[in-house]
PDB file of C-alpha atoms in Angstrom:
ATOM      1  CA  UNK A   1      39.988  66.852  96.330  1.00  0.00           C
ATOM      2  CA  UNK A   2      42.828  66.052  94.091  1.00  0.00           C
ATOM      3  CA  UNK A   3      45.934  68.506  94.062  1.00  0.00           C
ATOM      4  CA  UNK A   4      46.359  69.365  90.325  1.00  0.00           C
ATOM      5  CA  UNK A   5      50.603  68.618  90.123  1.00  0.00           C
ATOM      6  CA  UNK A   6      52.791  66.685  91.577  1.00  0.00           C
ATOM      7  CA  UNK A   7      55.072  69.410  92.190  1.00  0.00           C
ATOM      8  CA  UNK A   8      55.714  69.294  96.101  1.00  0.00           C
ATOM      9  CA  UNK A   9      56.044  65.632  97.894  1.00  0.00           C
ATOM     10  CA  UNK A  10      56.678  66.163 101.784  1.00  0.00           C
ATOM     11  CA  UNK A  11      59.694  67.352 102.338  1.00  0.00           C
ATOM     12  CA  UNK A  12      60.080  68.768  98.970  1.00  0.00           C
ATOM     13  CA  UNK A  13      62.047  66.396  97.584  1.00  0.00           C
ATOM     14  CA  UNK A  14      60.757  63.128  95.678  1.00  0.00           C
ATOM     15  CA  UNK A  15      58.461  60.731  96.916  1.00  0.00           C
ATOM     16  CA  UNK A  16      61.035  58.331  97.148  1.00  0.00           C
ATOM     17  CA  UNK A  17      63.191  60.013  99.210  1.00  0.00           C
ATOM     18  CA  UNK A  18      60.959  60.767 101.952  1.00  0.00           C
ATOM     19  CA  UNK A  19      59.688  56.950 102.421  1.00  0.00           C
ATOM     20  CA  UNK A  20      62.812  55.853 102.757  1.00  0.00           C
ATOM     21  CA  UNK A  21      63.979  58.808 105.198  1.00  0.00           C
ATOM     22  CA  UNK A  22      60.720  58.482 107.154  1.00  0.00           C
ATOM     23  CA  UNK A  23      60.601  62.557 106.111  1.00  0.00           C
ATOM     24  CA  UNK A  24      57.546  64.156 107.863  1.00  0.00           C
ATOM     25  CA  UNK A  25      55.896  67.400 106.994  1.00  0.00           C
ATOM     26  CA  UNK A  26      58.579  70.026 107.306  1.00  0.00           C
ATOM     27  CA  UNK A  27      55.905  73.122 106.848  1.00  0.00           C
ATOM     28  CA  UNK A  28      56.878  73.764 103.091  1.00  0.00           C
ATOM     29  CA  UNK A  29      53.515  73.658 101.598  1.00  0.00           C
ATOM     30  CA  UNK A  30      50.790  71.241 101.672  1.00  0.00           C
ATOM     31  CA  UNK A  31      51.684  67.770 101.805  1.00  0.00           C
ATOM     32  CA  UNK A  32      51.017  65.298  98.429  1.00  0.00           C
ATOM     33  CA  UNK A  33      50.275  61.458  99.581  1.00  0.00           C
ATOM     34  CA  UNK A  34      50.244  58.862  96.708  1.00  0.00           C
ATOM     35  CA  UNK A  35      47.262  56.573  97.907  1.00  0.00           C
ATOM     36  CA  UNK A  36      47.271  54.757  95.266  1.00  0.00           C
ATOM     37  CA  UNK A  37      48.766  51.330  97.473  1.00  0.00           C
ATOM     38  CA  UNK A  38      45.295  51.300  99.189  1.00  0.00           C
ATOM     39  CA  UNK A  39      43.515  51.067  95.915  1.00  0.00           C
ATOM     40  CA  UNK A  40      41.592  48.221  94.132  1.00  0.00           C
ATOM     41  CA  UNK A  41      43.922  46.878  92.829  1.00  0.00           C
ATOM     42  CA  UNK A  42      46.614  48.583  94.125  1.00  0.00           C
ATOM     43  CA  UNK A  43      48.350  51.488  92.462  1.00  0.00           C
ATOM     44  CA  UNK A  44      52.223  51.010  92.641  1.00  0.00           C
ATOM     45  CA  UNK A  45      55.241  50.364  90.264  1.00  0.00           C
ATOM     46  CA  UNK A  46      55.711  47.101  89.009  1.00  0.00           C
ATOM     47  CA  UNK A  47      57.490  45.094  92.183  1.00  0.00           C
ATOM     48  CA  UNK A  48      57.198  47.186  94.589  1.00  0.00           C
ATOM     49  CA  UNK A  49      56.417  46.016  97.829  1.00  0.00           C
ATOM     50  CA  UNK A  50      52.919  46.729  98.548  1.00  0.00           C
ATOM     51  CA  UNK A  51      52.980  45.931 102.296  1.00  0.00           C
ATOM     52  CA  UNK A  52      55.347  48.341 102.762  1.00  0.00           C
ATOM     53  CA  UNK A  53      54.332  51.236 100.415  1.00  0.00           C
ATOM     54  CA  UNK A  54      51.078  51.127 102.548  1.00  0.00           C
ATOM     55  CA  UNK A  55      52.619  51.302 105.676  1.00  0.00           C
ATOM     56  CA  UNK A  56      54.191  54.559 104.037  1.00  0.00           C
ATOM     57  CA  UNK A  57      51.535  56.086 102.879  1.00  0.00           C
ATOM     58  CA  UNK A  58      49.555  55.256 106.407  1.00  0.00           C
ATOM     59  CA  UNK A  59      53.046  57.114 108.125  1.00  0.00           C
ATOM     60  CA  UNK A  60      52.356  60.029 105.436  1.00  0.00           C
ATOM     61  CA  UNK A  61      48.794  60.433 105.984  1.00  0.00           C
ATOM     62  CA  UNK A  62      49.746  60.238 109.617  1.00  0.00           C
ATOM     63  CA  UNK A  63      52.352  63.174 109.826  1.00  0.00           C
ATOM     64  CA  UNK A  64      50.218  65.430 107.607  1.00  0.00           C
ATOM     65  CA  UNK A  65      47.479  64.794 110.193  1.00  0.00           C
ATOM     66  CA  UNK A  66      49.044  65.396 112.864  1.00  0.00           C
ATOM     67  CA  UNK A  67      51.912  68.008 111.636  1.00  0.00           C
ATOM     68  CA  UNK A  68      49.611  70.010 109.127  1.00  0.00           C
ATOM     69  CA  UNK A  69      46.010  69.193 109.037  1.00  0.00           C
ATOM     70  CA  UNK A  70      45.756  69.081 105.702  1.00  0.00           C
ATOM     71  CA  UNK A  71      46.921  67.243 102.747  1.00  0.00           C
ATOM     72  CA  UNK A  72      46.695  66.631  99.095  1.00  0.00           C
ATOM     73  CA  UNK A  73      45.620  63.196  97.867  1.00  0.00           C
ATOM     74  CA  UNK A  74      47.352  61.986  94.716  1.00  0.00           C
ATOM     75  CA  UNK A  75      46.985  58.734  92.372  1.00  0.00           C
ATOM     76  CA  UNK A  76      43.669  58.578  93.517  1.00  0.00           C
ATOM     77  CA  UNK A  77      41.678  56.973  90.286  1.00  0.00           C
ATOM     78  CA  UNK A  78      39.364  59.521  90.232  1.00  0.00           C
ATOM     79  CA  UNK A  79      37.900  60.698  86.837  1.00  0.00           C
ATOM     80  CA  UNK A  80      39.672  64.226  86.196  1.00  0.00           C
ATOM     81  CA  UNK A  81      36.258  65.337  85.250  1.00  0.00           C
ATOM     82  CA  UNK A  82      34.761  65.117  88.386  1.00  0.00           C
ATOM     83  CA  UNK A  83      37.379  66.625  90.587  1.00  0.00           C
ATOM     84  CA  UNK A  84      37.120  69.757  87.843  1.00  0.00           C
ATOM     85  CA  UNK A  85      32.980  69.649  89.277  1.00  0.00           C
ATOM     86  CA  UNK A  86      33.624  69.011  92.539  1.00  0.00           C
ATOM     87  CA  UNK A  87      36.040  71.766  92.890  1.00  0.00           C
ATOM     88  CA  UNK A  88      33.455  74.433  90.812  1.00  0.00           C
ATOM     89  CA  UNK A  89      30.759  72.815  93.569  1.00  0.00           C
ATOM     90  CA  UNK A  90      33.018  73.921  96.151  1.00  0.00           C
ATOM     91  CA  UNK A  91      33.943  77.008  95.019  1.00  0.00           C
ATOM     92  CA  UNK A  92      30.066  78.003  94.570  1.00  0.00           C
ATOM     93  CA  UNK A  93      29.210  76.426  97.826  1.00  0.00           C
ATOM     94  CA  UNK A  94      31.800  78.767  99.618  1.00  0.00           C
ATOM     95  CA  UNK A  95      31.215  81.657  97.806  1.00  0.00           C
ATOM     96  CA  UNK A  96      27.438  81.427  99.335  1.00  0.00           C
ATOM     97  CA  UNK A  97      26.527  83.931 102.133  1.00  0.00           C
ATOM     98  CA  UNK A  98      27.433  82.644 105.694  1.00  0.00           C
ATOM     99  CA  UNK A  99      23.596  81.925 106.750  1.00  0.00           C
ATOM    100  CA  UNK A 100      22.962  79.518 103.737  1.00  0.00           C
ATOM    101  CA  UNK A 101      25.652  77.853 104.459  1.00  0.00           C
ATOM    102  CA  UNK A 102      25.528  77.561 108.416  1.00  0.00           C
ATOM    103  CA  UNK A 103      22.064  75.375 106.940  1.00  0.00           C
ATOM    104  CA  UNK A 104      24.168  72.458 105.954  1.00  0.00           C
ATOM    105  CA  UNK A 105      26.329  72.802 109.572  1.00  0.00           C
ATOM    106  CA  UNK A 106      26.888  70.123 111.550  1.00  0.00           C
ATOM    107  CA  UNK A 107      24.570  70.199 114.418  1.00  0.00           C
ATOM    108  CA  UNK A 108      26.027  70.368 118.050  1.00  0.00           C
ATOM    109  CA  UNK A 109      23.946  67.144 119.203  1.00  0.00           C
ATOM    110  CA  UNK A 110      25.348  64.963 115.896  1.00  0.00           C
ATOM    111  CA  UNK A 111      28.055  62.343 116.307  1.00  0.00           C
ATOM    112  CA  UNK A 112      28.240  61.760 112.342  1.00  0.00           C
ATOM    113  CA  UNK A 113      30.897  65.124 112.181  1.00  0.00           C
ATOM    114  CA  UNK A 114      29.972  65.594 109.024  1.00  0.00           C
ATOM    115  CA  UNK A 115      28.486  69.082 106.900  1.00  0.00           C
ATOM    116  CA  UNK A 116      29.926  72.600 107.284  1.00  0.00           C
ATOM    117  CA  UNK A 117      32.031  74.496 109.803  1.00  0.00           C
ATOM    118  CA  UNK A 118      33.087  78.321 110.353  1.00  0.00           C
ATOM    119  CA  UNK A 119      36.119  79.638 110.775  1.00  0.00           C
ATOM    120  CA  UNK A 120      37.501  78.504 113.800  1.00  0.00           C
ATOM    121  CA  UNK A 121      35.235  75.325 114.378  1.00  0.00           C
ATOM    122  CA  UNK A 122      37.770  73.380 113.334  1.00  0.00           C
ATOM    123  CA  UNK A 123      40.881  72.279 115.442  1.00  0.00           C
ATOM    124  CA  UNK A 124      44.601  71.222 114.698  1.00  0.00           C
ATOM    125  CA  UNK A 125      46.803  70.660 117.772  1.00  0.00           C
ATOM    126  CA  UNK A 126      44.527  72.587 120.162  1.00  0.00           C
ATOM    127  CA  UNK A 127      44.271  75.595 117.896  1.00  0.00           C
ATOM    128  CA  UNK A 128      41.293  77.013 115.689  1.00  0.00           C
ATOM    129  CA  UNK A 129      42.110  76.851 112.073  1.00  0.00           C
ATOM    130  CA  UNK A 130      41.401  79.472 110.226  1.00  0.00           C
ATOM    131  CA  UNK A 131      39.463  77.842 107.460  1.00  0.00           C
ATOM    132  CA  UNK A 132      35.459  76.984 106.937  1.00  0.00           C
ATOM    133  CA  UNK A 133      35.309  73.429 106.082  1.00  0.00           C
ATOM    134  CA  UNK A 134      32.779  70.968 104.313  1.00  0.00           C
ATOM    135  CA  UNK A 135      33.218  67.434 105.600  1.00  0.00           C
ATOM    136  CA  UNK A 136      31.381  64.913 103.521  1.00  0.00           C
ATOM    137  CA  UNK A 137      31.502  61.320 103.590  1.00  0.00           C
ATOM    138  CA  UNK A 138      29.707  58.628 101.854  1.00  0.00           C
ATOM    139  CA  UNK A 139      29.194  55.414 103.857  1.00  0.00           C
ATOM    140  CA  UNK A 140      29.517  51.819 102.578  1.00  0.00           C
ATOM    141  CA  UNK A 141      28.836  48.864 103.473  1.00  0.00           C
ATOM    142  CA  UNK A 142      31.751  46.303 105.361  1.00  0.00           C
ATOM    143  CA  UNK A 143      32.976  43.686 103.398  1.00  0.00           C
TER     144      UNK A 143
END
């Protein structure tokens, strides 16, 4: 899901700033990646240098990964519309008692990692997180 604002980058500071410092996640709120270099066509200011704004963004998404599990995704292309559903979906699919959702769990035998988990079921550097999650994914086909 989108964040609404651009108002945090990584470090806090501008975008800019923290691809050219290499600035990872420094724990003061979520981080904001600008994937918009991986798009068709690409998303990036006239001349830039697309090779290397990906292999920024691929460092960014990296770090927040790794350093904070989480992440907003900005300059994504998606219709502002649908992130306003998605997000009501969400909030009425967590807002659901505990055994209705537990229905759409990912089952302990699956390798496809993909419906809901508890509190807890997830894991960031060897620690539960304490959030439920819905992992969805929608597969295409290789090019």
């Amino acid at each position: 899901l989108a964040a609404p604002s651009r108002k945090r980058a990584l470090s806090g500071s501008s975008e800019q700033g923290n691809r050219e410092a290499g600035a990872g996640w420094r724990g003061d709120g979520l981080p904001v990646i600008d994937i918009g270099p991986f798009l068709r066509p690409p998303r990036v200011p006239e001349g830039a240098d697309l090779d290397a704004a990906k292999r920024a963004t691929a460092r960014e998404l990296e770090v927040a990964c790794t350093e904070c599990g989480f992440f907003y995704v900005h300059n994504h292309g998606a219709d502002a519309a649908l992130c306003t559903e998605a997000h009501e979906m969400a909030k009425r699919f967590f807002a659901l008692p505990e055994s209705a959702k537990l229905r759409a769990g990912i089952a302990a035998d699956s390798d496809v990692g993909r419906g809901y988990q508890p509190v807890g079921k997830n894991v960031t550097q060897g620690k539960p997180d304490m959030h439920e999650a819905l992992d969805l994914m929608v597969e295409h086909e290789k090019e």
